[in-house]
PDB file of N, CA and C in Angstrom:
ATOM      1  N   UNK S   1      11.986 -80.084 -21.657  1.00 67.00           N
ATOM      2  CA  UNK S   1      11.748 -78.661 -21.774  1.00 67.00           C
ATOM      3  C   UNK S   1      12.574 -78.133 -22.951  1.00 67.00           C
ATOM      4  N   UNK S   2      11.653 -76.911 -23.720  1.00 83.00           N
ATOM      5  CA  UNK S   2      12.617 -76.785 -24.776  1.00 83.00           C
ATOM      6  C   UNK S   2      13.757 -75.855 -24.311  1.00 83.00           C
ATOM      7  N   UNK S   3      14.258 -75.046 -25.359  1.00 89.00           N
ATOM      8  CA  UNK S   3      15.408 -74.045 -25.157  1.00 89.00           C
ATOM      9  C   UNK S   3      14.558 -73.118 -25.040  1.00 89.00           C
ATOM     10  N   UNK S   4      13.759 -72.515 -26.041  1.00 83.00           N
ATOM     11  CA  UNK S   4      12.839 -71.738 -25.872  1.00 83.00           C
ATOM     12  C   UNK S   4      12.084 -71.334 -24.798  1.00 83.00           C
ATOM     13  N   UNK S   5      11.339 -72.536 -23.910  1.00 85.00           N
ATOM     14  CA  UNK S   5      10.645 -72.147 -22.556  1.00 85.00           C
ATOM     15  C   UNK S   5      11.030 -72.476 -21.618  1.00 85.00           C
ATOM     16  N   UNK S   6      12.425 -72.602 -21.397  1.00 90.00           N
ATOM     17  CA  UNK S   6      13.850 -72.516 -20.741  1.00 90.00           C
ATOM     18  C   UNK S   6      14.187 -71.215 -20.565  1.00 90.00           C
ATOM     19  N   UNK S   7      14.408 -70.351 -22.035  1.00 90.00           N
ATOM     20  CA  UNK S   7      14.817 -68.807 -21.913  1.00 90.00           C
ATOM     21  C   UNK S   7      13.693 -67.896 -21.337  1.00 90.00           C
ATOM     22  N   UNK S   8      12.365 -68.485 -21.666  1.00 89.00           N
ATOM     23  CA  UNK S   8      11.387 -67.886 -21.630  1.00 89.00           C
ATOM     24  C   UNK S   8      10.941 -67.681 -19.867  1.00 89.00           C
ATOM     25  N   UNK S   9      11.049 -69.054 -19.162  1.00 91.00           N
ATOM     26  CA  UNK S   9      11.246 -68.968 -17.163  1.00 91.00           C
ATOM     27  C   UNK S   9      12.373 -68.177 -17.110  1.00 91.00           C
ATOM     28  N   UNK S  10      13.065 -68.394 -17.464  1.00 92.00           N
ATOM     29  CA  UNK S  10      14.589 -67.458 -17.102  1.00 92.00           C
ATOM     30  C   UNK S  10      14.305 -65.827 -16.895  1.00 92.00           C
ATOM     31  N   UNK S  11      14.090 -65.588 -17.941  1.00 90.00           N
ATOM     32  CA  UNK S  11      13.526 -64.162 -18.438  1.00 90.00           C
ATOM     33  C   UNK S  11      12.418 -64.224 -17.124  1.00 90.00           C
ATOM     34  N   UNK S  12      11.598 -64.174 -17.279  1.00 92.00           N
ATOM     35  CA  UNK S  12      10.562 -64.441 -16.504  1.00 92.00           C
ATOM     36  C   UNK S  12      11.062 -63.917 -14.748  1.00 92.00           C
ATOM     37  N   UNK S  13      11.960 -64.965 -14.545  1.00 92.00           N
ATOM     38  CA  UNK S  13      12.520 -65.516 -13.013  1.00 92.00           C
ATOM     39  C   UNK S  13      13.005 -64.338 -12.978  1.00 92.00           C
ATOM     40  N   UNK S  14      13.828 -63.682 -13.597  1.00 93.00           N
ATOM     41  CA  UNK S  14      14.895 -62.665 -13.974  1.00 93.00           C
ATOM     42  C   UNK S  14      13.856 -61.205 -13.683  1.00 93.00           C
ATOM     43  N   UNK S  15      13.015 -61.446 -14.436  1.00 89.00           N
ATOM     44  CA  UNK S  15      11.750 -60.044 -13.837  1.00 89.00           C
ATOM     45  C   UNK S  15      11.198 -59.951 -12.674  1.00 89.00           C
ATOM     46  N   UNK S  16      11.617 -60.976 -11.957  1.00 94.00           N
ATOM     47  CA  UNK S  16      10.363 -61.109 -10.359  1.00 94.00           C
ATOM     48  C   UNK S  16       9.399 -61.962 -10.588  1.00 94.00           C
ATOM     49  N   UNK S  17       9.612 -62.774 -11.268  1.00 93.00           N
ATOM     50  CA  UNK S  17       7.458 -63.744 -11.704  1.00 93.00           C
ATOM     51  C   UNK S  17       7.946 -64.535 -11.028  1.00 93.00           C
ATOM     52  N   UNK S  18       6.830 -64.961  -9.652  1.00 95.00           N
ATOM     53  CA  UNK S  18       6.892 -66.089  -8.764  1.00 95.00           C
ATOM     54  C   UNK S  18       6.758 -67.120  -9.546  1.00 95.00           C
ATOM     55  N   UNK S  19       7.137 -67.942  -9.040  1.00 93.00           N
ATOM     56  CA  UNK S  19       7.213 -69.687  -9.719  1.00 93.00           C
ATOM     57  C   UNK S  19       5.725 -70.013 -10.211  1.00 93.00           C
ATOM     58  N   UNK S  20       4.566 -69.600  -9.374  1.00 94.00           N
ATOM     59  CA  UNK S  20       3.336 -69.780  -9.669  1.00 94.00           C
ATOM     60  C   UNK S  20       2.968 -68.954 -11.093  1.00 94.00           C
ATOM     61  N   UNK S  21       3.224 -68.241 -10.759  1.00 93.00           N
ATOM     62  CA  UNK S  21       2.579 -67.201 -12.171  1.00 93.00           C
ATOM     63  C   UNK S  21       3.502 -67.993 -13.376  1.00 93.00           C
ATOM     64  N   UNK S  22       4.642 -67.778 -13.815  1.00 92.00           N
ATOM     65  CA  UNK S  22       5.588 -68.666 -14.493  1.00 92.00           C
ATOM     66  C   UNK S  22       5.081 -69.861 -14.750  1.00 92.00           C
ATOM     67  N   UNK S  23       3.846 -70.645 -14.229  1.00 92.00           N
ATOM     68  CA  UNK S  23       3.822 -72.097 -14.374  1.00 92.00           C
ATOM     69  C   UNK S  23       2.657 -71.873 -15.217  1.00 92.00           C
ATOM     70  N   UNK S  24       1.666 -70.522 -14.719  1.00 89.00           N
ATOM     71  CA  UNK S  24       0.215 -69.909 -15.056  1.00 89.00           C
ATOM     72  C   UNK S  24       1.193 -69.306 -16.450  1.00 89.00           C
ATOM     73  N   UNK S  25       1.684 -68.494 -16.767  1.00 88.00           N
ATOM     74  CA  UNK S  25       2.242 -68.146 -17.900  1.00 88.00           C
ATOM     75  C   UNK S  25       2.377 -69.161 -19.190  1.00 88.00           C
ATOM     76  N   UNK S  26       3.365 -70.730 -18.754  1.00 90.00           N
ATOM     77  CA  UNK S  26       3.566 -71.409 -19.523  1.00 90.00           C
ATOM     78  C   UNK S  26       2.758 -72.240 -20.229  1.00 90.00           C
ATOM     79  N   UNK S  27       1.630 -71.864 -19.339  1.00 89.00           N
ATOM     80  CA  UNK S  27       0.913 -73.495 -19.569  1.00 89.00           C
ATOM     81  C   UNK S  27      -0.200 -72.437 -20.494  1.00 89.00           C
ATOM     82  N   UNK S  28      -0.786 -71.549 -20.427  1.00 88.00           N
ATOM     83  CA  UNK S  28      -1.467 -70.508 -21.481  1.00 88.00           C
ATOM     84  C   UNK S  28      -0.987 -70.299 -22.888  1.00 88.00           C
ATOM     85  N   UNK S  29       0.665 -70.074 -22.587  1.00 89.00           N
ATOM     86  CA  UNK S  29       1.614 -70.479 -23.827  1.00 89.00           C
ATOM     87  C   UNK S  29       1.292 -71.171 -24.679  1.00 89.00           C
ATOM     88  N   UNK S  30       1.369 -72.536 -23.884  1.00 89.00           N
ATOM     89  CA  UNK S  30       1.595 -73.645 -24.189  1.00 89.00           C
ATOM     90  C   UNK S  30       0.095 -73.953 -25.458  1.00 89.00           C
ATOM     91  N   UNK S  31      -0.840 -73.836 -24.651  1.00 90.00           N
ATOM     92  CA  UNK S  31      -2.428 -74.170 -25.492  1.00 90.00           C
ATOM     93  C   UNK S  31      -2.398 -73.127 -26.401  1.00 90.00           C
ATOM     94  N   UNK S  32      -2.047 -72.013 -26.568  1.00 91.00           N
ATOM     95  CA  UNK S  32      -2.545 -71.154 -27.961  1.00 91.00           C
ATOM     96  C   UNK S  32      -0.852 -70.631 -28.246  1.00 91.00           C
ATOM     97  N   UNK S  33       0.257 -71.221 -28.802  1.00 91.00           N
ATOM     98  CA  UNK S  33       1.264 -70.609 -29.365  1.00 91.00           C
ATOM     99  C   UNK S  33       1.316 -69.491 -30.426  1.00 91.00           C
ATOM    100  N   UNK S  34       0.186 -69.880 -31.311  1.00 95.00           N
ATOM    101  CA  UNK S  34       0.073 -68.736 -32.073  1.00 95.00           C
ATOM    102  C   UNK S  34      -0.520 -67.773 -31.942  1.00 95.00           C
ATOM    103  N   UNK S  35      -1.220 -67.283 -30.851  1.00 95.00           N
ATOM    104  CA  UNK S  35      -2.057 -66.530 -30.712  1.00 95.00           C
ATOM    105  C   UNK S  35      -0.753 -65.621 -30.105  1.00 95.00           C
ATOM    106  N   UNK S  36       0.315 -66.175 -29.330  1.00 92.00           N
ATOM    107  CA  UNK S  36       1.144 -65.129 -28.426  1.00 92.00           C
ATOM    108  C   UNK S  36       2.573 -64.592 -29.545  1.00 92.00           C
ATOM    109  N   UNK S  37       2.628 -65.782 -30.874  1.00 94.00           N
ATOM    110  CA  UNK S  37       3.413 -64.944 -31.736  1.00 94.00           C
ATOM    111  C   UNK S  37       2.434 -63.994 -32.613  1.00 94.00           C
ATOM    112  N   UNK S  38       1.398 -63.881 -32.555  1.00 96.00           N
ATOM    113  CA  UNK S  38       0.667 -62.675 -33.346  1.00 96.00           C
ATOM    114  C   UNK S  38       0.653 -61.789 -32.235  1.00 96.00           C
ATOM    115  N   UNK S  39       0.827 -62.162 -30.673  1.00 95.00           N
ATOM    116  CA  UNK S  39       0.943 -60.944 -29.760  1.00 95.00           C
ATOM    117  C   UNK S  39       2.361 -60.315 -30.175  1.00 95.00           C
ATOM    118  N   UNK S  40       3.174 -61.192 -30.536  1.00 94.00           N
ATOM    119  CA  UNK S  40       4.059 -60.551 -29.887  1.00 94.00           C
ATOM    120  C   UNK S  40       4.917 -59.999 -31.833  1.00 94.00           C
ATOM    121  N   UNK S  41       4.006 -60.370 -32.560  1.00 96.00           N
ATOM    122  CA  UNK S  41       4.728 -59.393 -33.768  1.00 96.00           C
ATOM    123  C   UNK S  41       4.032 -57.927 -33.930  1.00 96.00           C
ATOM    124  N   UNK S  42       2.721 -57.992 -33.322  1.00 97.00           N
ATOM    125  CA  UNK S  42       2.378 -56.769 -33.422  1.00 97.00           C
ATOM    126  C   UNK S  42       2.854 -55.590 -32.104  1.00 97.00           C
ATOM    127  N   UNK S  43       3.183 -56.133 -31.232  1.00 96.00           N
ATOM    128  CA  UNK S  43       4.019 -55.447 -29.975  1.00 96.00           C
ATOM    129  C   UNK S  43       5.370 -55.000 -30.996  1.00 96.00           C
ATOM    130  N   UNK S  44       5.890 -55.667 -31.800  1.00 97.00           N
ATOM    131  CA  UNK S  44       7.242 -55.573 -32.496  1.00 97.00           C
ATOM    132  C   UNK S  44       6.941 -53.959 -33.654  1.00 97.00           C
ATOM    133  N   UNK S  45       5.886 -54.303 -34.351  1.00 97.00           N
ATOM    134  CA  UNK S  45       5.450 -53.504 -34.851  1.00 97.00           C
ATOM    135  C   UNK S  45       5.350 -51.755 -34.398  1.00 97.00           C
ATOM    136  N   UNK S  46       4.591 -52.349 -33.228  1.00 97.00           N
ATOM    137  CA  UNK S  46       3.867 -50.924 -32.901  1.00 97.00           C
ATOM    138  C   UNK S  46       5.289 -50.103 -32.635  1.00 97.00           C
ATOM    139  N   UNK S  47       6.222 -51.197 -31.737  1.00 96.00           N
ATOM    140  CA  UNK S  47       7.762 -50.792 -31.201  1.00 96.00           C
ATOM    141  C   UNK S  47       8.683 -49.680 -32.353  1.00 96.00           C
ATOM    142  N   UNK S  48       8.629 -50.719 -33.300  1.00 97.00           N
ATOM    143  CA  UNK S  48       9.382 -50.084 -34.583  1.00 97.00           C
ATOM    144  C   UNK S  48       8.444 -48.896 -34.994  1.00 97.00           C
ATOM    145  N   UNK S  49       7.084 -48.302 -34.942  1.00 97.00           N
ATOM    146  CA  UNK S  49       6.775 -47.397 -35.323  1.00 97.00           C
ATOM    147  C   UNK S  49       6.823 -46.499 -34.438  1.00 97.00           C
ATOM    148  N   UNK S  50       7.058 -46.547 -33.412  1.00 97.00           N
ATOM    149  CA  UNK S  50       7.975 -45.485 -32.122  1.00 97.00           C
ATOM    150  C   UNK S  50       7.224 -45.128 -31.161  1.00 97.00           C
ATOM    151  N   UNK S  51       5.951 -46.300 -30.720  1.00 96.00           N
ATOM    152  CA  UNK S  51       5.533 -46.231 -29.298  1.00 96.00           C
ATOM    153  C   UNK S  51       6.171 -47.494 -28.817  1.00 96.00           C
ATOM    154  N   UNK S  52       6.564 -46.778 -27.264  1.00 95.00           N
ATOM    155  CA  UNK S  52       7.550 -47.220 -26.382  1.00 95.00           C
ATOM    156  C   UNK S  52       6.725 -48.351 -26.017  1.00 95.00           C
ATOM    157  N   UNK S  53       7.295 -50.024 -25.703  1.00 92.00           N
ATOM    158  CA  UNK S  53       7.172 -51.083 -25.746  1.00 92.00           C
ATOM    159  C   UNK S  53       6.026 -51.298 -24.534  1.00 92.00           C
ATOM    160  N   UNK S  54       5.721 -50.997 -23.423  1.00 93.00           N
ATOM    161  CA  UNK S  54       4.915 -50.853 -22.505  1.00 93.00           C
ATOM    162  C   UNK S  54       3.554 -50.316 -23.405  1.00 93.00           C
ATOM    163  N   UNK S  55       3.382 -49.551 -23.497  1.00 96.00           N
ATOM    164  CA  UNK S  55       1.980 -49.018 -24.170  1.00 96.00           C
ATOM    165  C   UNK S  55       1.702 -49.633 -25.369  1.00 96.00           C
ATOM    166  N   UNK S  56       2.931 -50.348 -26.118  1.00 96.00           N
ATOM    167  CA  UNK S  56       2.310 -51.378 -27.156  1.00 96.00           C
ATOM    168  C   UNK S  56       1.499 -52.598 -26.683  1.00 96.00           C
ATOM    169  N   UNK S  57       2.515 -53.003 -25.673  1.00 94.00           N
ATOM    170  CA  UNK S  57       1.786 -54.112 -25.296  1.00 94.00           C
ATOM    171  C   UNK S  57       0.457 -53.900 -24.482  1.00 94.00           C
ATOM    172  N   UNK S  58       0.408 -52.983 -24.020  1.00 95.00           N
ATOM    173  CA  UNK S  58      -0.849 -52.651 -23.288  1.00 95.00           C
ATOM    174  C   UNK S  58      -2.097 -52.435 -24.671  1.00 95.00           C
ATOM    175  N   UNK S  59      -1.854 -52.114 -25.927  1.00 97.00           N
ATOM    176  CA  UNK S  59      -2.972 -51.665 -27.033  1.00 97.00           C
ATOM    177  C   UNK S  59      -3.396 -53.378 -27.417  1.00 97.00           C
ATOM    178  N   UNK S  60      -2.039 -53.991 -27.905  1.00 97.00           N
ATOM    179  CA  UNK S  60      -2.170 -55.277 -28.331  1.00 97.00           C
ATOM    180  C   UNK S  60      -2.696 -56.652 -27.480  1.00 97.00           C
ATOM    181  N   UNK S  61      -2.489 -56.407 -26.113  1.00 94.00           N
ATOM    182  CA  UNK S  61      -3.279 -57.074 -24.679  1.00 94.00           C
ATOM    183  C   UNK S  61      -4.666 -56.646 -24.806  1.00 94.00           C
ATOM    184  N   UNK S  62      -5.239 -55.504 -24.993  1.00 96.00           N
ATOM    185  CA  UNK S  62      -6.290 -55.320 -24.729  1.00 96.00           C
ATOM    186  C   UNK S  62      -7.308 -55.606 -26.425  1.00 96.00           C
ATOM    187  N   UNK S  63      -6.753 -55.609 -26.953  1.00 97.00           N
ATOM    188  CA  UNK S  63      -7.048 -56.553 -28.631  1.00 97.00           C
ATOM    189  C   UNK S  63      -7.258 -57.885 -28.339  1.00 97.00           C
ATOM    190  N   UNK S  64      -6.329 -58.192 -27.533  1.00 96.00           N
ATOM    191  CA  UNK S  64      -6.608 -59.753 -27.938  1.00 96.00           C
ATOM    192  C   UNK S  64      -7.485 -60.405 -26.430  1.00 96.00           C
ATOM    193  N   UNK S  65      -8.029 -59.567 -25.424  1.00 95.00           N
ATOM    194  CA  UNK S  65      -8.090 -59.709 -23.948  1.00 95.00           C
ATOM    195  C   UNK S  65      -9.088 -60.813 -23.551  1.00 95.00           C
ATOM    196  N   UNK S  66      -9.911 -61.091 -24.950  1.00 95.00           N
ATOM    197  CA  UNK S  66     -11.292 -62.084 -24.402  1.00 95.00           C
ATOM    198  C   UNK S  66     -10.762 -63.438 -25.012  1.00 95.00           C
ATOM    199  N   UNK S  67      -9.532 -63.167 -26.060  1.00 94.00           N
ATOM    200  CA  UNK S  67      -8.857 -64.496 -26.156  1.00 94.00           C
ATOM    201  C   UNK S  67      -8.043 -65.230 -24.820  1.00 94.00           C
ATOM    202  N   UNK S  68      -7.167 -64.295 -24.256  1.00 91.00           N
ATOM    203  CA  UNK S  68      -6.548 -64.496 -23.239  1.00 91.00           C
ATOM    204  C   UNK S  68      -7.160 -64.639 -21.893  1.00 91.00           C
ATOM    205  N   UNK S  69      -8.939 -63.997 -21.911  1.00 91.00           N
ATOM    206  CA  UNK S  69      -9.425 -64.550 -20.774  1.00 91.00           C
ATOM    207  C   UNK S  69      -9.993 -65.761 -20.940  1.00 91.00           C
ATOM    208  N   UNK S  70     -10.273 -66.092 -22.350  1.00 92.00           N
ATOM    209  CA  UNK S  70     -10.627 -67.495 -22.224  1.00 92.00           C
ATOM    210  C   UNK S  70      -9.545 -68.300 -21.950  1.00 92.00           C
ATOM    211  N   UNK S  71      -8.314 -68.380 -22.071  1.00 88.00           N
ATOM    212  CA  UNK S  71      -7.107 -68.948 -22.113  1.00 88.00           C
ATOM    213  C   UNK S  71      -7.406 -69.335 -20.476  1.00 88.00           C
ATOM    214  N   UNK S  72      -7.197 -68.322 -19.837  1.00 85.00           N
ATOM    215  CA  UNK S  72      -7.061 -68.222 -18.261  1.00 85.00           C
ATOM    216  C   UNK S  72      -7.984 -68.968 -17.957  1.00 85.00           C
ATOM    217  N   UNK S  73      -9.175 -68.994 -18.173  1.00 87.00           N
ATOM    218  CA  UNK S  73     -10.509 -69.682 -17.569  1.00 87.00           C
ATOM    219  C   UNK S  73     -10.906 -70.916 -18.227  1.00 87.00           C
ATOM    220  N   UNK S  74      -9.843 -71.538 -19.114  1.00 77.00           N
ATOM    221  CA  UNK S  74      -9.869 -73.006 -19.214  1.00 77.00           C
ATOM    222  C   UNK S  74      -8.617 -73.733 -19.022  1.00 77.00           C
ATOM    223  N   UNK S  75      -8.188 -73.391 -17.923  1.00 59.00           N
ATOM    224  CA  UNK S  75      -6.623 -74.099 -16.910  1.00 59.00           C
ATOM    225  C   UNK S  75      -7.463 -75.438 -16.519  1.00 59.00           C
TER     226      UNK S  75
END
């Protein structure tokens, strides 16, 4: 396991995510990495332009949502 998806369960564990979801989390990770650092620079983005981090991620989730349901529906 790396350091990375080490910090990443931690964090995770640390929010309430049952062990199941956490395993459903990693393994989605895992098959499209780049798809979740383009999630997660434009969440950074929207942040720094001064909508509060919840409603970024909710604009940038729903952008990318038929990527991530395909993600889900090929476990």
């Amino acid at each position: 396991m790396s350091m990375k998806t080490f910090f990443v369960r931690k964090m995770l564990k640390a929010k309430g995510v049952s062990d199941d979801q956490i395993d459903m989390i990693m393994t989605i990770m895992e098959k499209n990495p780049e798809l979740f650092k383009k999630i997660q620079s434009e969440v950074e983005a929207h942040t720094k332009s001064g909508m509060n981090e919840t409603m970024a991620s909710m604009v940038v989730m729903k952008k990318y949502q038929s990527e991530l349901r395909d993600l889900l529906t090929k476990q």
